[in-house]
Short mmCIF file of C-alpha atoms and ligand atoms in Angstrom, two decimals:
data_model
loop_
_atom_site.label_atom_id
_atom_site.label_comp_id
_atom_site.label_asym_id
_atom_site.label_seq_id
_atom_site.Cartn_x
_atom_site.Cartn_y
_atom_site.Cartn_z
CA MET A 1 20.22 58.62 176.40
CA PRO A 2 21.74 61.41 178.53
CA SER A 3 19.23 63.80 180.03
CA PHE A 4 19.26 67.29 178.64
CA PRO A 5 20.51 69.96 181.07
CA THR A 6 17.69 72.14 182.30
CA THR A 7 17.75 75.88 181.81
CA GLN A 8 18.13 76.19 185.56
CA HIS A 9 21.19 73.90 185.54
CA ARG A 10 22.81 75.91 182.79
CA SER A 11 22.16 79.26 184.40
CA MET A 12 23.60 78.00 187.70
CA SER A 13 26.89 77.15 186.02
CA HIS A 14 27.38 79.89 183.44
CA PRO A 15 25.25 82.67 182.02
CA ILE A 16 24.25 81.29 178.62
CA PRO A 17 22.31 83.80 176.52
CA GLU A 18 18.75 82.90 175.55
CA SER A 19 19.67 83.22 171.87
CA PHE A 20 22.89 83.37 169.88
CA LYS A 21 24.26 82.98 166.34
CA ALA A 22 24.80 79.77 164.39
CA PHE A 23 25.45 78.92 160.72
CA ARG A 24 22.43 76.83 159.77
CA ILE A 25 21.88 74.67 156.69
CA HIS A 26 18.38 73.99 155.34
CA ASN A 27 17.18 71.60 152.66
CA ASP A 28 13.42 71.73 152.13
CA ASP A 29 10.79 72.79 149.63
CA ASP A 30 12.47 76.20 149.38
CA GLY A 31 15.73 74.57 148.28
CA TYR A 32 19.22 74.06 149.72
CA ARG A 33 20.49 77.16 151.54
CA ALA A 34 22.74 78.17 154.41
CA GLY A 35 23.46 81.27 156.46
CA ILE A 36 23.76 82.81 159.91
CA GLU A 37 20.65 82.61 162.08
CA THR A 38 19.63 83.32 165.63
CA VAL A 39 18.95 80.12 167.58
CA THR A 40 18.46 78.90 171.14
CA LEU A 41 20.10 75.86 172.74
CA ASP A 42 16.76 74.07 172.59
CA ASP A 43 16.85 74.32 168.77
CA LEU A 44 20.08 72.29 168.70
CA SER A 45 21.10 68.65 169.18
CA GLU A 46 21.06 67.41 172.74
CA GLY A 47 24.20 66.50 174.69
CA ASP A 48 25.38 66.11 178.24
CA VAL A 49 27.96 68.92 177.97
CA THR A 50 27.33 72.47 176.74
CA ILE A 51 30.23 74.51 175.42
CA GLN A 52 30.81 78.05 174.35
CA GLY A 53 32.38 77.72 170.92
CA HIS A 54 35.56 79.80 170.53
CA TRP A 55 37.06 78.54 167.26
CA SER A 56 36.16 76.30 164.36
CA SER A 57 37.78 75.69 160.98
CA VAL A 58 36.95 75.10 157.31
CA ASN A 59 37.38 71.60 155.91
CA TYR A 60 36.52 70.26 152.46
CA LYS A 61 33.58 68.44 154.03
CA ASP A 62 32.29 71.73 155.47
CA ALA A 63 32.35 73.22 151.99
CA LEU A 64 30.40 70.26 150.57
CA ALA A 65 27.84 70.48 153.38
CA GLY A 66 27.48 74.26 153.34
CA THR A 67 26.92 74.49 149.59
CA GLY A 68 24.99 71.25 149.13
CA LYS A 69 27.54 70.10 146.52
CA GLY A 70 28.07 66.87 148.45
CA LYS A 71 25.66 64.83 150.50
CA ILE A 72 27.07 65.29 153.99
CA ALA A 73 24.17 66.23 156.25
CA ASN A 74 21.52 63.60 156.90
CA VAL A 75 19.11 65.79 158.85
CA PHE A 76 17.87 69.34 158.28
CA PRO A 77 18.02 72.01 159.45
CA ILE A 78 21.49 71.45 160.86
CA THR A 79 24.35 73.63 162.07
CA GLY A 80 27.46 73.37 159.86
CA GLY A 81 31.03 72.84 161.03
CA ILE A 82 32.65 69.47 161.72
CA ASP A 83 35.19 70.96 164.16
CA VAL A 84 34.95 73.13 167.25
CA SER A 85 37.01 74.12 170.26
CA GLY A 86 35.69 75.97 173.25
CA VAL A 87 35.05 76.10 176.97
CA VAL A 88 32.58 74.00 178.96
CA VAL A 89 29.74 76.16 180.32
CA ALA A 90 27.51 73.38 181.69
CA SER A 91 28.15 69.71 182.29
CA GLN A 92 26.26 66.69 183.45
CA ASN A 93 29.28 64.47 183.04
CA GLY A 94 31.79 63.99 185.84
CA ARG A 95 34.76 63.99 183.44
CA PHE A 96 34.18 67.58 182.32
CA ALA A 97 33.71 70.63 184.53
CA VAL A 98 32.66 74.19 183.80
CA GLY A 99 35.71 76.10 182.57
CA ASP A 100 37.45 73.09 180.95
CA GLU A 101 38.95 73.73 177.52
CA VAL A 102 37.85 71.06 175.04
CA LEU A 103 37.68 70.20 171.35
CA VAL A 104 35.59 68.01 169.07
CA THR A 105 36.50 66.99 165.51
CA GLY A 106 34.20 64.90 163.32
CA CYS A 107 31.95 62.68 165.45
CA ARG A 108 28.91 63.22 163.14
CA GLN A 109 28.94 66.97 163.64
CA SER A 110 27.22 68.68 160.71
CA GLN A 111 26.11 65.24 159.57
CA LYS A 112 23.71 63.87 162.17
CA ARG A 113 24.33 66.43 164.93
CA ASP A 114 24.46 70.20 164.97
CA GLY A 115 28.04 71.23 164.34
CA GLY A 116 30.63 73.73 165.44
CA TYR A 117 29.69 76.93 163.60
CA SER A 118 27.79 78.08 166.66
CA GLU A 119 28.42 80.44 169.55
CA TYR A 120 27.09 77.76 171.93
CA LEU A 121 26.33 74.07 171.39
CA ASN A 122 25.52 70.85 173.20
CA VAL A 123 27.96 68.00 172.70
CA GLU A 124 28.11 64.37 173.78
CA SER A 125 30.91 63.85 176.29
CA ASP A 126 31.96 60.69 174.41
CA SER A 127 33.12 62.87 171.54
CA LEU A 128 34.97 65.47 173.65
CA VAL A 129 38.75 65.63 173.93
CA ALA A 130 40.31 67.70 176.72
CA LEU A 131 42.56 70.32 175.15
CA PRO A 132 46.07 68.90 175.58
CA ASP A 133 48.83 70.97 177.19
CA GLY A 134 50.87 72.58 174.43
CA LEU A 135 47.93 73.72 172.28
CA SER A 136 45.72 76.81 172.50
CA LEU A 137 42.05 76.63 171.52
CA ARG A 138 42.91 78.49 168.30
CA GLU A 139 45.84 76.21 167.45
CA ALA A 140 43.63 73.16 167.99
CA MET A 141 41.28 74.41 165.29
CA ALA A 142 44.09 75.57 163.00
CA ILE A 143 45.02 71.87 163.09
CA GLY A 144 41.43 70.56 163.27
CA THR A 145 40.24 67.59 161.24
CA ALA A 146 42.88 68.32 158.58
CA GLY A 147 45.89 67.98 160.85
CA PHE A 148 44.25 65.19 162.80
CA SER A 149 43.76 63.21 159.57
CA ALA A 150 47.40 63.71 158.58
CA ALA A 151 48.45 62.45 162.04
CA LEU A 152 46.06 59.49 161.80
CA GLY A 153 47.56 58.60 158.42
CA LEU A 154 51.11 58.76 159.78
CA TYR A 155 50.06 56.66 162.78
CA ARG A 156 48.49 54.01 160.54
CA MET A 157 51.50 53.89 158.21
CA GLU A 158 53.96 53.48 161.07
CA ALA A 159 51.75 50.87 162.76
CA ASN A 160 52.05 48.98 159.46
CA GLY A 161 55.83 49.20 159.31
CA GLN A 162 56.59 52.47 157.47
CA ARG A 163 59.96 53.93 158.50
CA PRO A 164 61.86 56.99 157.25
CA ASP A 165 64.82 54.84 156.13
CA MET A 166 62.59 53.02 153.61
CA GLY A 167 62.75 56.12 151.39
CA PRO A 168 60.68 59.17 150.44
CA VAL A 169 56.94 59.48 150.99
CA VAL A 170 54.78 61.43 148.54
CA VAL A 171 51.82 63.64 149.51
CA THR A 172 49.13 64.57 146.97
CA GLY A 173 46.79 67.57 147.09
CA ALA A 174 49.75 68.97 148.94
CA THR A 175 48.74 72.62 149.26
CA GLY A 176 45.33 71.78 150.78
CA GLY A 177 44.67 71.65 154.51
CA VAL A 178 45.33 67.95 154.99
CA GLY A 179 48.15 67.96 152.41
CA SER A 180 49.99 70.88 154.03
CA PHE A 181 49.87 69.21 157.44
CA ALA A 182 50.97 65.89 155.95
CA VAL A 183 54.03 67.56 154.39
CA ASP A 184 54.80 69.34 157.67
CA ILE A 185 54.18 66.46 160.11
CA PHE A 186 55.83 63.70 158.04
CA THR A 187 58.89 65.94 157.64
CA ALA A 188 58.95 66.59 161.39
CA ALA A 189 58.73 62.82 161.95
CA GLY A 190 61.93 62.31 159.92
CA TYR A 191 60.58 61.42 156.45
CA GLU A 192 61.84 62.82 153.16
CA VAL A 193 58.62 64.22 151.70
CA HIS A 194 57.81 64.82 148.04
CA ALA A 195 54.74 66.89 147.19
CA ILE A 196 52.37 66.62 144.22
CA THR A 197 50.31 69.74 143.60
CA GLY A 198 48.21 71.42 140.93
CA LYS A 199 49.66 74.81 141.97
CA VAL A 200 53.13 75.15 140.47
CA ASP A 201 53.40 78.68 141.85
CA GLU A 202 53.24 77.24 145.39
CA PHE A 203 56.40 75.13 145.20
CA ASP A 204 58.15 77.65 147.49
CA TYR A 205 55.40 77.28 150.09
CA LEU A 206 55.68 73.48 150.02
CA GLU A 207 59.47 73.64 150.26
CA SER A 208 59.12 75.96 153.26
CA LEU A 209 57.09 73.22 154.97
CA GLY A 210 59.87 70.73 154.27
CA ALA A 211 59.08 69.17 150.86
CA LYS A 212 62.33 68.05 149.22
CA GLN A 213 60.79 67.66 145.77
CA CYS A 214 57.68 69.32 144.29
CA ILE A 215 55.92 67.85 141.27
CA SER A 216 53.17 69.39 139.18
CA ARG A 217 50.19 67.06 139.00
CA HIS A 218 49.74 68.21 135.38
CA ASP A 219 53.14 66.71 134.46
CA LEU A 220 52.56 63.27 135.95
CA HIS A 221 52.98 60.29 133.65
CA TRP A 222 52.28 57.07 135.45
CA GLY A 223 52.82 54.68 132.51
CA GLN A 224 50.36 51.96 131.53
CA LYS A 225 51.60 48.83 133.29
CA PRO A 226 50.06 47.42 136.49
CA LEU A 227 53.49 47.92 138.10
CA GLU A 228 55.86 50.69 137.07
CA THR A 229 59.29 51.54 138.46
CA ALA A 230 58.93 52.22 142.18
CA ARG A 231 59.34 55.93 142.89
CA TRP A 232 58.27 56.27 146.52
CA ALA A 233 58.38 54.18 149.68
CA GLY A 234 54.92 55.35 150.73
CA ALA A 235 52.16 57.79 149.84
CA PHE A 236 49.51 59.94 151.49
CA ASP A 237 46.70 60.62 149.02
CA ASN A 238 44.08 63.35 149.26
CA VAL A 239 42.93 63.10 145.66
CA GLY A 240 41.62 59.59 144.84
CA GLY A 241 40.61 58.50 141.33
CA ASP A 242 43.42 58.40 138.73
CA MET A 243 45.93 59.77 141.25
CA LEU A 244 45.40 56.91 143.68
CA ASN A 245 45.40 54.43 140.84
CA GLY A 246 48.77 55.79 139.70
CA LEU A 247 50.22 55.68 143.19
CA THR A 248 49.41 52.00 143.66
CA ARG A 249 51.68 51.26 140.68
CA VAL A 250 54.73 53.26 141.79
CA VAL A 251 55.01 52.62 145.53
CA GLY A 252 57.80 50.21 146.43
CA GLU A 253 57.93 46.94 148.32
CA TYR A 254 55.99 46.83 151.58
CA GLY A 255 55.18 50.50 151.24
CA ASN A 256 51.95 51.95 152.61
CA ILE A 257 49.48 54.16 150.79
CA VAL A 258 47.02 56.15 152.89
CA SER A 259 43.75 56.92 151.12
CA CYS A 260 42.43 60.04 152.81
CA GLY A 261 40.55 62.10 150.24
CA LEU A 262 38.60 62.34 147.03
CA ALA A 263 39.30 65.88 145.80
CA GLY A 264 39.90 64.42 142.31
CA GLY A 265 37.33 61.61 142.34
CA PHE A 266 36.02 58.72 144.38
CA GLY A 267 36.76 55.91 141.92
CA LEU A 268 39.68 53.53 142.15
CA ASN A 269 40.68 51.47 139.15
CA THR A 270 43.81 49.43 139.81
CA THR A 271 44.90 45.78 139.83
CA VAL A 272 45.88 43.37 142.58
CA MET A 273 49.52 43.35 141.34
CA PRO A 274 50.87 46.00 143.77
CA PHE A 275 49.38 44.08 146.68
CA ILE A 276 50.40 40.55 145.75
CA LEU A 277 53.75 41.24 144.05
CA ARG A 278 55.09 44.16 146.09
CA GLY A 279 53.27 43.68 149.38
CA VAL A 280 51.92 47.25 149.15
CA SER A 281 49.20 48.12 151.70
CA LEU A 282 46.31 50.46 151.09
CA LEU A 283 45.30 52.00 154.42
CA GLY A 284 42.09 53.88 155.09
CA VAL A 285 41.80 56.98 157.22
CA SER A 286 38.43 57.91 158.67
CA SER A 287 38.90 60.77 161.08
CA GLU A 288 35.15 61.04 161.58
CA ASN A 289 34.75 57.86 163.61
CA CYS A 290 38.27 57.30 164.93
CA PRO A 291 38.08 55.39 168.25
CA GLN A 292 38.11 57.82 171.17
CA ASP A 293 41.22 56.45 172.92
CA LEU A 294 43.26 56.74 169.70
CA ARG A 295 41.80 60.20 169.16
CA ALA A 296 43.07 61.36 172.56
CA THR A 297 46.50 59.79 171.92
CA LEU A 298 46.84 61.53 168.55
CA TRP A 299 45.83 64.91 169.98
CA GLN A 300 48.53 64.47 172.64
CA ARG A 301 51.05 63.86 169.86
CA LEU A 302 49.76 66.83 167.86
CA ALA A 303 50.46 68.95 170.93
CA SER A 304 54.00 67.62 171.31
CA GLU A 305 56.29 65.68 168.96
CA TRP A 306 53.93 65.93 165.96
CA LYS A 307 52.92 69.54 166.56
CA PRO A 308 53.13 71.03 163.05
CA PRO A 309 56.28 73.20 163.08
CA HIS A 310 54.83 75.55 160.44
CA LEU A 311 51.32 75.92 161.83
CA ASP A 312 51.36 79.69 161.32
CA SER A 313 52.39 79.41 157.67
CA ILE A 314 49.71 76.78 157.00
CA CYS A 315 46.89 78.59 158.78
CA THR A 316 47.04 82.16 157.52
CA ARG A 317 43.37 83.09 157.29
CA GLU A 318 40.93 83.92 160.06
CA ILE A 319 37.29 84.58 159.25
CA ALA A 320 34.02 85.08 161.10
CA MET A 321 30.91 83.04 160.27
CA ASP A 322 29.93 85.61 157.62
CA GLY A 323 33.00 84.63 155.58
CA LEU A 324 32.11 80.95 155.33
CA MET A 325 30.30 80.88 151.97
CA ASP A 326 33.15 82.60 150.07
CA THR A 327 35.68 80.23 151.63
CA PHE A 328 33.57 77.19 150.66
CA GLU A 329 33.40 78.32 147.02
CA SER A 330 37.14 78.83 146.77
CA MET A 331 37.78 75.43 148.34
CA LEU A 332 35.46 73.56 145.97
CA THR A 333 37.09 75.12 142.91
CA GLY A 334 40.52 73.83 144.04
CA ARG A 335 41.76 77.38 144.73
CA SER A 336 42.09 76.96 148.46
CA PHE A 337 45.40 76.87 150.11
CA GLY A 338 46.35 75.83 153.63
CA ARG A 339 43.87 76.36 156.46
CA THR A 340 41.24 78.82 157.57
CA VAL A 341 40.09 79.21 161.19
CA VAL A 342 36.67 80.57 162.11
CA LYS A 343 36.36 82.88 165.12
CA LEU A 344 33.09 82.14 166.86
CA ASN A 345 33.13 84.40 169.91
N1 NAP B 1 39.34 60.53 155.41
C1 NAP B 1 39.20 61.51 156.28
O1 NAP B 1 38.99 61.34 157.46
C2 NAP B 1 39.33 62.91 155.76
C3 NAP B 1 39.53 63.98 156.65
C4 NAP B 1 39.71 65.27 156.11
C5 NAP B 1 39.64 65.45 154.74
N2 NAP B 1 39.42 64.40 153.93
C6 NAP B 1 39.40 64.56 152.48
O2 NAP B 1 40.71 64.89 152.10
C7 NAP B 1 40.68 65.78 150.98
C8 NAP B 1 41.43 67.05 151.32
O3 NAP B 1 40.70 67.76 152.33
P1 NAP B 1 41.14 69.25 152.70
O4 NAP B 1 40.28 69.67 153.84
O5 NAP B 1 42.61 69.33 152.81
O6 NAP B 1 40.68 70.02 151.39
P2 NAP B 1 41.39 71.21 150.61
O7 NAP B 1 42.06 72.13 151.57
O8 NAP B 1 40.40 71.75 149.66
O9 NAP B 1 42.55 70.46 149.80
C9 NAP B 1 42.29 69.65 148.68
C10 NAP B 1 43.47 69.78 147.72
O10 NAP B 1 43.34 68.77 146.73
C11 NAP B 1 43.83 69.27 145.50
N3 NAP B 1 42.75 69.21 144.51
C12 NAP B 1 41.59 69.93 144.50
N4 NAP B 1 40.85 69.60 143.44
C13 NAP B 1 41.53 68.63 142.78
C14 NAP B 1 41.28 67.90 141.60
N5 NAP B 1 40.17 68.08 140.87
N6 NAP B 1 42.19 66.99 141.21
C15 NAP B 1 43.32 66.80 141.93
N7 NAP B 1 43.62 67.48 143.05
C16 NAP B 1 42.73 68.38 143.46
C17 NAP B 1 44.28 70.70 145.75
O11 NAP B 1 45.66 70.66 146.11
P3 NAP B 1 46.83 70.98 145.06
O12 NAP B 1 46.40 72.18 144.29
O13 NAP B 1 48.03 71.20 145.91
O14 NAP B 1 46.95 69.76 144.19
C18 NAP B 1 43.49 71.09 146.97
O15 NAP B 1 44.12 72.14 147.69
C19 NAP B 1 39.21 66.00 150.66
O16 NAP B 1 38.81 65.10 149.66
C20 NAP B 1 38.52 65.66 151.97
O17 NAP B 1 37.20 65.25 151.77
C21 NAP B 1 39.26 63.14 154.42
#
């Protein structure tokens, strides 16, 4: 257990205010509620590095945690926000020095540890990634868990043999944060990308990111057979449920399907036929607990060859912590679009 930096240690390295703002979530006899509060560092989870938060972002999981519509947090009260980027203001770890620019995505933030919607926070150095050259602190959070998950999915597919010359890859939930980055990054990596969306009025947006074909999810007819005519060489799914079931039946031989999300349901009702007759692979993506060495590798790629070419078109909204609740509501009703960054300081 790392020792907690003393107040004296912190003040020697950087003037950290006695109290500051954080977006706190409570679940007690007075009910489930969340909002901005004044806290001190001693109110928050311990860690061997203290950072000043500069930017965070809004992910689907943040919306579930902030509204209580999904069971994300295991301890209360807790600070929301699974992502954060910022600058080290105190460190008891030799790998990180005061002034270093760093980021954390996932790693139990807003689940078991106080998260990133905070002007200052303690983090465990094991979860920290040094900001790679080629990304600003704001860009890192515009990408955040969403872009990281898209990159992790691409990495897993390619490690399992996916190649652009096998044919087109389809992305579902395409206008969401993860979906937008998947369309953008897979296109940049040389794939022909098709996009399935519930928002027919956003076909132009998806085409601007590189989608070669856009399909309304309301017009999908998967057929009834365990295997239907193969339509795609691979798939990146943010939706789950019937969508994922359908995809397993229409991905071609030795294609890979990444299961990333559950925006449409957490069930999966399919047969073994795609796996034993077509050699299809179903690959999981868990950005939360991705091994740290792979995490650092993927952030390097996100800062270079996989840097989303249309980052500015995907991340068009910037809010402060007081805009979080409205953004959560719009996300959970499927109205959200692209990415939102949260300015913390
Ligand atoms: N495994 C991981 O590590 C990981 C990491 C990040 C996120 N996720 C999951 O991935 C999913 C997407 O996350 P996100 O942050 O991109 O969320 P988001 O921005 O809200 O995007 C979700 C998208 O899914 C589609 N959608 C929403 N409700 C739907 C419904 N009822 N049926 C079918 N499609 C629906 C919408 O896209 P269209 O309107 O374009 O169809 C929506 O924009 C979430 O389920 C999230 O929990 C998983």
